[in-house]
C-alpha atoms as a printed R data frame, in Angstrom:
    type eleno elety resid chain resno       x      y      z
1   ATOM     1    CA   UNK     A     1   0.000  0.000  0.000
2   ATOM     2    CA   UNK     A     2   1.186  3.364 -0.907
3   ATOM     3    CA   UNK     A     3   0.081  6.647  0.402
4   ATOM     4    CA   UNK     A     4  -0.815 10.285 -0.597
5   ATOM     5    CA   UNK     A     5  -0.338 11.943  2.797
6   ATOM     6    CA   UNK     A     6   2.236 12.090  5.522
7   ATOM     7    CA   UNK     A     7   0.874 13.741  8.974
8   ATOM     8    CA   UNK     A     8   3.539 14.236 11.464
9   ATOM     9    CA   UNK     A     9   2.817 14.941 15.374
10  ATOM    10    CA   UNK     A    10   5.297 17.732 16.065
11  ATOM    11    CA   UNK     A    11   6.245 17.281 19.971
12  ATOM    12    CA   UNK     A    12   8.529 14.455 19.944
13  ATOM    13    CA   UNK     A    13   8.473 14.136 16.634
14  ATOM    14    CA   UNK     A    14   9.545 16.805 14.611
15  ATOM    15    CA   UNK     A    15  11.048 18.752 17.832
16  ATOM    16    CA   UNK     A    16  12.859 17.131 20.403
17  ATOM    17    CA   UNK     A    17  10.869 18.951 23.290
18  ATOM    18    CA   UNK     A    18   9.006 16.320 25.135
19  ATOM    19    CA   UNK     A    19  11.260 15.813 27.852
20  ATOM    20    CA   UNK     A    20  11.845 19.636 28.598
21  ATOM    21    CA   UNK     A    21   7.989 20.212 27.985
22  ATOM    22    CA   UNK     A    22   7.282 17.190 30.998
23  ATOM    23    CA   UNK     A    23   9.664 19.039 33.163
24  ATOM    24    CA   UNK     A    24   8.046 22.302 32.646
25  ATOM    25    CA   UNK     A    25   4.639 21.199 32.891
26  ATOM    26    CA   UNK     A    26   5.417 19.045 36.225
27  ATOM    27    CA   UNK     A    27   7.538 22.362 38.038
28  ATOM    28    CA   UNK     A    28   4.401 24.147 37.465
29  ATOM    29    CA   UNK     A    29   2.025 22.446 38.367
30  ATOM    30    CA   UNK     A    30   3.318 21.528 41.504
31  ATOM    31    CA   UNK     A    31   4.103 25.035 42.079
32  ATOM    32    CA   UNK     A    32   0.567 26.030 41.922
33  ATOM    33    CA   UNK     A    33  -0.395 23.447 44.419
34  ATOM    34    CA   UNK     A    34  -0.185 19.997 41.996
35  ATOM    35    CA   UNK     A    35   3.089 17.617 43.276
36  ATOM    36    CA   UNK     A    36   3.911 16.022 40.394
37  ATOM    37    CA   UNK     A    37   6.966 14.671 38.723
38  ATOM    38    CA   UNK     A    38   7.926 14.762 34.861
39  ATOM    39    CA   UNK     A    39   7.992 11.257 34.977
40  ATOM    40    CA   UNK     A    40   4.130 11.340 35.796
41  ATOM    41    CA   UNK     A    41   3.493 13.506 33.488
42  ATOM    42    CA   UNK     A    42   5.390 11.400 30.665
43  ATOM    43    CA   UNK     A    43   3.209  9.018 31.975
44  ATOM    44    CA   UNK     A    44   0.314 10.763 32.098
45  ATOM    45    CA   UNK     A    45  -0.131 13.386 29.851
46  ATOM    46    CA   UNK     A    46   2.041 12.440 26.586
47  ATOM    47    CA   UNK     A    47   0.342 12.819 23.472
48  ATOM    48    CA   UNK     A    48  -2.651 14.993 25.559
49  ATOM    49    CA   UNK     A    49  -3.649 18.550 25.264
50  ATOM    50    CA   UNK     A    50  -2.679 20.719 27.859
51  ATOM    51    CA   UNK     A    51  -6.912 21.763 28.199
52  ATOM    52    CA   UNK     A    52  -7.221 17.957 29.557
53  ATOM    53    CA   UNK     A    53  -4.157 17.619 30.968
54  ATOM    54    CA   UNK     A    54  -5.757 20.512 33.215
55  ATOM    55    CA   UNK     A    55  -9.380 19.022 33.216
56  ATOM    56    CA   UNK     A    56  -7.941 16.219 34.544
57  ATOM    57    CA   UNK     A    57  -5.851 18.174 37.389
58  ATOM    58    CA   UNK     A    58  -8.908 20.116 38.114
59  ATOM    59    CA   UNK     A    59 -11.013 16.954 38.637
60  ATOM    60    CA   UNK     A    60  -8.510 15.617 40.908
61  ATOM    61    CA   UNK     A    61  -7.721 18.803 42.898
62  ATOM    62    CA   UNK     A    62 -11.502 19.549 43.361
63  ATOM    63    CA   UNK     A    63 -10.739 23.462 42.313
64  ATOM    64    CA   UNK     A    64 -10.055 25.518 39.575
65  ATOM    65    CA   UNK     A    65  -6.415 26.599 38.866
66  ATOM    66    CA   UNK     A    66  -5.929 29.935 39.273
67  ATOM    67    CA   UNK     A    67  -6.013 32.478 36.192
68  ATOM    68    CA   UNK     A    68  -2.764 33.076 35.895
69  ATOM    69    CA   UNK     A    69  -1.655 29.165 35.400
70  ATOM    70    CA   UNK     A    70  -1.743 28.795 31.849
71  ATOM    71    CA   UNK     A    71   0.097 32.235 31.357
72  ATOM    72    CA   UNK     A    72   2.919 30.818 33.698
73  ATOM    73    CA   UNK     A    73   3.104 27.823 31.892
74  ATOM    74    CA   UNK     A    74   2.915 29.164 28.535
75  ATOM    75    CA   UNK     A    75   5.584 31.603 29.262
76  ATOM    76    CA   UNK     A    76   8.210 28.828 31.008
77  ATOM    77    CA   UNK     A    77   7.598 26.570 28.194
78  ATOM    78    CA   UNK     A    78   8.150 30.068 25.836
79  ATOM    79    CA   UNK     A    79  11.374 30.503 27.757
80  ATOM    80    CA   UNK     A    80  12.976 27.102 27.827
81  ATOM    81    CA   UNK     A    81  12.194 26.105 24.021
82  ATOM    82    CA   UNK     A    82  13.543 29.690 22.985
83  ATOM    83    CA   UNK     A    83  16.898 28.318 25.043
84  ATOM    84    CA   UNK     A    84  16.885 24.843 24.189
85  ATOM    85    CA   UNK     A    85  14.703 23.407 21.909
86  ATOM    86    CA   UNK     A    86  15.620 21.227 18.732
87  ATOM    87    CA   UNK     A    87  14.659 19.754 15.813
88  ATOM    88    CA   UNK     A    88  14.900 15.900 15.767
89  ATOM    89    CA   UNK     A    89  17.953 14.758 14.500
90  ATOM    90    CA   UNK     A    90  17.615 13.945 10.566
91  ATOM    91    CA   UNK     A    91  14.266 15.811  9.837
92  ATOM    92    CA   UNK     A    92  15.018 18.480  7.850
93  ATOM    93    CA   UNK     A    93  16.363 16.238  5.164
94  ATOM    94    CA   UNK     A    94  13.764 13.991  5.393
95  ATOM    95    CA   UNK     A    95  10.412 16.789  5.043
96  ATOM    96    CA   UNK     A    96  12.704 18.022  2.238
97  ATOM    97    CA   UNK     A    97  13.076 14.750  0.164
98  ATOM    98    CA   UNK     A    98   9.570 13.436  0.502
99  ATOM    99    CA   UNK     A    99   7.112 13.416 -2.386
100 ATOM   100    CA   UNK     A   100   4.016 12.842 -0.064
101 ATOM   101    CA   UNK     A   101   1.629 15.812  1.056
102 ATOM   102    CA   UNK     A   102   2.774 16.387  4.374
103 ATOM   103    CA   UNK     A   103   0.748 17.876  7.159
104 ATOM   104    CA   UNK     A   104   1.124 18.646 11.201
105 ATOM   105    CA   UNK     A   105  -1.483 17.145 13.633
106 ATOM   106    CA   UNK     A   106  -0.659 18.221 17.701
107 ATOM   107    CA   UNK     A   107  -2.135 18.292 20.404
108 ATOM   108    CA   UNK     A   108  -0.406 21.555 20.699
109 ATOM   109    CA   UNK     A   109  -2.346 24.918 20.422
110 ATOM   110    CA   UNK     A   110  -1.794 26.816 17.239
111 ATOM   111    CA   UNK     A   111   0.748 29.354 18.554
112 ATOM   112    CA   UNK     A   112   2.638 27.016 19.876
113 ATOM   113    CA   UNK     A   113   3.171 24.376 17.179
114 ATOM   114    CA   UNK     A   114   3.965 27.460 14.678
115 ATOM   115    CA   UNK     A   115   6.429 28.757 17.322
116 ATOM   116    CA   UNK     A   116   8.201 25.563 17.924
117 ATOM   117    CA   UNK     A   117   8.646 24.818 14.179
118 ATOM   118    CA   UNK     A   118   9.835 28.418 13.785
119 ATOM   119    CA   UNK     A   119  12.596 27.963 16.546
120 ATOM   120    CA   UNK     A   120  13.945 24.847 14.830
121 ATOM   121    CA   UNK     A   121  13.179 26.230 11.281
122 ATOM   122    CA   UNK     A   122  11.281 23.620 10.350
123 ATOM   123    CA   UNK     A   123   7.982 25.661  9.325
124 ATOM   124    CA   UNK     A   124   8.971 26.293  5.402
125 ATOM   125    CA   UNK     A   125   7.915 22.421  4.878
126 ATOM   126    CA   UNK     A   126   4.175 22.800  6.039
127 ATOM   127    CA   UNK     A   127   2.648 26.180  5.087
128 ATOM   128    CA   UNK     A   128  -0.208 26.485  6.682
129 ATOM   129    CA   UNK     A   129  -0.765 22.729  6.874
130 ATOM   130    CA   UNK     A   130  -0.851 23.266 10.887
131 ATOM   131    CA   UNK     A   131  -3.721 21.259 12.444
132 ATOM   132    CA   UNK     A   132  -4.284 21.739 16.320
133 ATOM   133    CA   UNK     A   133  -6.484 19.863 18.882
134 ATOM   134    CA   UNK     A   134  -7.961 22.892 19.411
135 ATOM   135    CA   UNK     A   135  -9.883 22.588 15.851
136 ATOM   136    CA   UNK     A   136 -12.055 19.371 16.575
137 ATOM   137    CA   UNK     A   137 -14.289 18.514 19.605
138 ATOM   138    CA   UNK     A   138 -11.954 15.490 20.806
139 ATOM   139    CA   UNK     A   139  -8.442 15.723 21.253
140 ATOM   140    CA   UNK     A   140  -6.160 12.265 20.977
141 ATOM   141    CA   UNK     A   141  -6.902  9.458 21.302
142 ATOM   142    CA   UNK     A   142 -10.163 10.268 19.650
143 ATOM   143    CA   UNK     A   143  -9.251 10.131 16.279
144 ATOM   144    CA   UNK     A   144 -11.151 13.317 15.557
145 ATOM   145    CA   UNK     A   145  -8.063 15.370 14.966
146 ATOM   146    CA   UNK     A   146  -6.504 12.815 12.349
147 ATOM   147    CA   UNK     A   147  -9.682 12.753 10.118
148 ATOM   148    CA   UNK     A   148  -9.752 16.302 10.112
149 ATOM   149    CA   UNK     A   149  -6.457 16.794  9.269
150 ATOM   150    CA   UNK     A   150  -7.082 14.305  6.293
151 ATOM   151    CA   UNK     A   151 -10.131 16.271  5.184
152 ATOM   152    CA   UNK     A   152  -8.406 19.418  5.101
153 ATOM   153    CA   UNK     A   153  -5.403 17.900  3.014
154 ATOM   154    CA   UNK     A   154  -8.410 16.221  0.404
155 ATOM   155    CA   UNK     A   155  -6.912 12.892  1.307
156 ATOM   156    CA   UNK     A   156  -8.964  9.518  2.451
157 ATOM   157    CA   UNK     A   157  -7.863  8.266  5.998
158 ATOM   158    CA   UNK     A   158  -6.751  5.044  4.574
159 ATOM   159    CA   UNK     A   159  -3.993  6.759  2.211
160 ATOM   160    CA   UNK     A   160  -2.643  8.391  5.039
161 ATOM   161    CA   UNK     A   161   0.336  7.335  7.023
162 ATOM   162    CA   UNK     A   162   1.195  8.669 10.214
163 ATOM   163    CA   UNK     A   163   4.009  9.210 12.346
164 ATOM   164    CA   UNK     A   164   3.283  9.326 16.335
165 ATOM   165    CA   UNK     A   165   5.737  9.233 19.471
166 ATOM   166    CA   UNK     A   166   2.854  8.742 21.998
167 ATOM   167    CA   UNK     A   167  -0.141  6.059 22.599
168 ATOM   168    CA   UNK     A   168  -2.591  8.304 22.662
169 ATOM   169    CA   UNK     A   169  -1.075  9.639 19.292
170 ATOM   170    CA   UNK     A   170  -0.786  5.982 18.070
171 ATOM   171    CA   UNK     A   171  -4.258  5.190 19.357
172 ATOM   172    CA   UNK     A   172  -6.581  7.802 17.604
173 ATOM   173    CA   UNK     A   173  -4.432  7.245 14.256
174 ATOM   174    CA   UNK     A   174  -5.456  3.770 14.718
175 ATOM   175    CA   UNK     A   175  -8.823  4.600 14.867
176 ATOM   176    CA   UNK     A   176  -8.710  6.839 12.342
177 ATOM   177    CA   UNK     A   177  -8.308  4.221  9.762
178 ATOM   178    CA   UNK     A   178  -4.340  4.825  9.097
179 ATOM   179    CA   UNK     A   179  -1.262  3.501  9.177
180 ATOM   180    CA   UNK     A   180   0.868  4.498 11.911
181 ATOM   181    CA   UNK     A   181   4.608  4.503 12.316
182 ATOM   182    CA   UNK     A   182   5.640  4.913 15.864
183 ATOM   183    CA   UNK     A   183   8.745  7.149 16.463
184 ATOM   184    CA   UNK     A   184  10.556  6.168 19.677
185 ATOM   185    CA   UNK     A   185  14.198  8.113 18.813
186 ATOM   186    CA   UNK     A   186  13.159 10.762 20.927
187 ATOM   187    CA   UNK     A   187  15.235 12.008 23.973
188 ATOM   188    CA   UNK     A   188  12.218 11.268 26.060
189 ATOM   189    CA   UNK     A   189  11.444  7.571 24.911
190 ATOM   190    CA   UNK     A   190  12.827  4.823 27.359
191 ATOM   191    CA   UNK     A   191  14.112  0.875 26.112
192 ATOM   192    CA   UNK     A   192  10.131  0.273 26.826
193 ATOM   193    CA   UNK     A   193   8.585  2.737 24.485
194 ATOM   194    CA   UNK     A   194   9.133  0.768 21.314
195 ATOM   195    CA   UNK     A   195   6.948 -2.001 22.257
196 ATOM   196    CA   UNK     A   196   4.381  0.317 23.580
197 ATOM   197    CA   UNK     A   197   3.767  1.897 20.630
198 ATOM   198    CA   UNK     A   198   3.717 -1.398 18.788
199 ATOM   199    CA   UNK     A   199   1.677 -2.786 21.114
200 ATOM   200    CA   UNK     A   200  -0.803 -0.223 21.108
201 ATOM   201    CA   UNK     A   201  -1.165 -0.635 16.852
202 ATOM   202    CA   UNK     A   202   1.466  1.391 15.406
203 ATOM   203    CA   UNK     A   203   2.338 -0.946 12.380
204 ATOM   204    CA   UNK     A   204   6.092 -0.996 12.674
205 ATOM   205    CA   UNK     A   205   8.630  1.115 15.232
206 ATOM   206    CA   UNK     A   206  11.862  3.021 14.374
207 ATOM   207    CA   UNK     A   207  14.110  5.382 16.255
208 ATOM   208    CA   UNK     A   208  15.809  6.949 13.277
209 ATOM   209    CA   UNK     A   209  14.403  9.653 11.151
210 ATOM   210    CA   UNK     A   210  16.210  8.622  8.802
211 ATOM   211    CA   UNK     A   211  15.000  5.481  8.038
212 ATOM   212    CA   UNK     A   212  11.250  7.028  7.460
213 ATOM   213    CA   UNK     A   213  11.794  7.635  3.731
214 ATOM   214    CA   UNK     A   214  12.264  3.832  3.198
215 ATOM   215    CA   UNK     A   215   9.621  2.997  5.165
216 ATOM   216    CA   UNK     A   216   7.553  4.907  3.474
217 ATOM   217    CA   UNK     A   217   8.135  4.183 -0.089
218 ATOM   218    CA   UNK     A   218   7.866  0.287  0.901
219 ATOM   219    CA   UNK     A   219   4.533  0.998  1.788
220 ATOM   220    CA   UNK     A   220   3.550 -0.443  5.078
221 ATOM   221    CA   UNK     A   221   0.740 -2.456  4.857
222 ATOM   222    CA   UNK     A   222  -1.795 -3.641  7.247
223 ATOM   223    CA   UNK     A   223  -5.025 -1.209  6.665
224 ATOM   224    CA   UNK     A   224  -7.345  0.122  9.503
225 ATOM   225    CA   UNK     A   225 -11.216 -0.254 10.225
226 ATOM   226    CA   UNK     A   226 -12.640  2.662 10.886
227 ATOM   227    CA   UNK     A   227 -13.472  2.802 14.566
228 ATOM   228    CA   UNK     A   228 -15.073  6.356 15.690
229 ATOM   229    CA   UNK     A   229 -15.382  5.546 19.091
């Protein structure tokens, strides 16, 4: 099977910032009253949106967060990405040599997937092919986001492979009806993440950007049922 459409996650993916974005996220939040470690939040909150990352804190906490919580962490994880944020080894080359459509699909907000592809000057090889959690009703693992990524782009969910670091990434492609290549070279991916993403459907598991072309063009098979649950 070949395919018409690539859609890359960005955190973890295309930038190396999960592990300073868990670290972030877990100072925070246990500043404003949360204990939490990064570890928990790896755990936890990978692949999420930070609206039910904090739905879920709020639930727990019995209380709102204060106002000022998502400015604070907005402006920490501003801070630390303008300071240390990367692009994943290899991926420049890679968005540049491939002949596939190629879109974004984050649980990011807008701003912040534009700003961390600016920072690593990756954004020339989308456009305006940005698509945020923000846009649909369901965030991953629904696979919500993933169809309507695949709608915008004019391309049918089952000619659409897609690369994910996280289960809940790997989950709602899954649903979605696509192929899904799990990415475990990240700086925040332990010996165990391979065969989590496997296990959880990804079709096959590599740790090398590099590689992606190839698997690609060989065209991974093993097509999805729809499930829109």
């Amino acid at each position: 099977m070949s395919f018409d459409l690539v859609i890359f996650d960005c955190d973890g993916v295309l930038v190396d910032s999960e592990a300073l974005a868990c670290v972030v996220h877990a100072d925070v939040l246990t500043a404003y009253g949360y204990p939490i470690t990064s570890a928990q939040v790896h755990e936890r909150f990978l692949g999420r949106s930070a609206r039910e990352a904090r739905a879920e804190v709020e639930a727990e906490m019995g209380r709102i967060l204060p106002d000022d919580y998502t400015d604070s962490l907005r402006s920490t994880i501003d801070r630390v990405f303008g300071e240390q944020l990367q692009p994943v080894a290899g991926i420049d080359d890679v968005l540049a040599g491939l002949a596939q459509k190629k879109c974004v699909a984050s649980s990011g907000t807008p701003t912040r997937i534009r700003s961390s592809l600016t920072t690593t000057k990756l954004i020339h090889h989308f456009g305006e092919h940005l698509y945020s959690a923000l846009q649909v009703e369901r965030g991953k693992p629904a696979p919500d986001l993933f169809l309507f990524a695949a709608a915008q782009m004019g391309v049918d969910p089952a000619r659409c492979v897609v690369i994910e670091d996280s289960i809940h990434g790997v989950t709602g492609a899954v649903a979605a009806g696509m192929t899904v290549l799990g990415f475990h070279g990240g700086a925040h991916c332990s010996p165990a993440t391979a065969g989590a993403l496997q296990a959880t459907g990804a079709h096959l598991v590599f740790d090398d950007m590099r590689q992606l072309p190839a698997l690609i063009a060989a065209g991974v098979p093993g097509e999805r049922a729809f499930d829109p649950t």
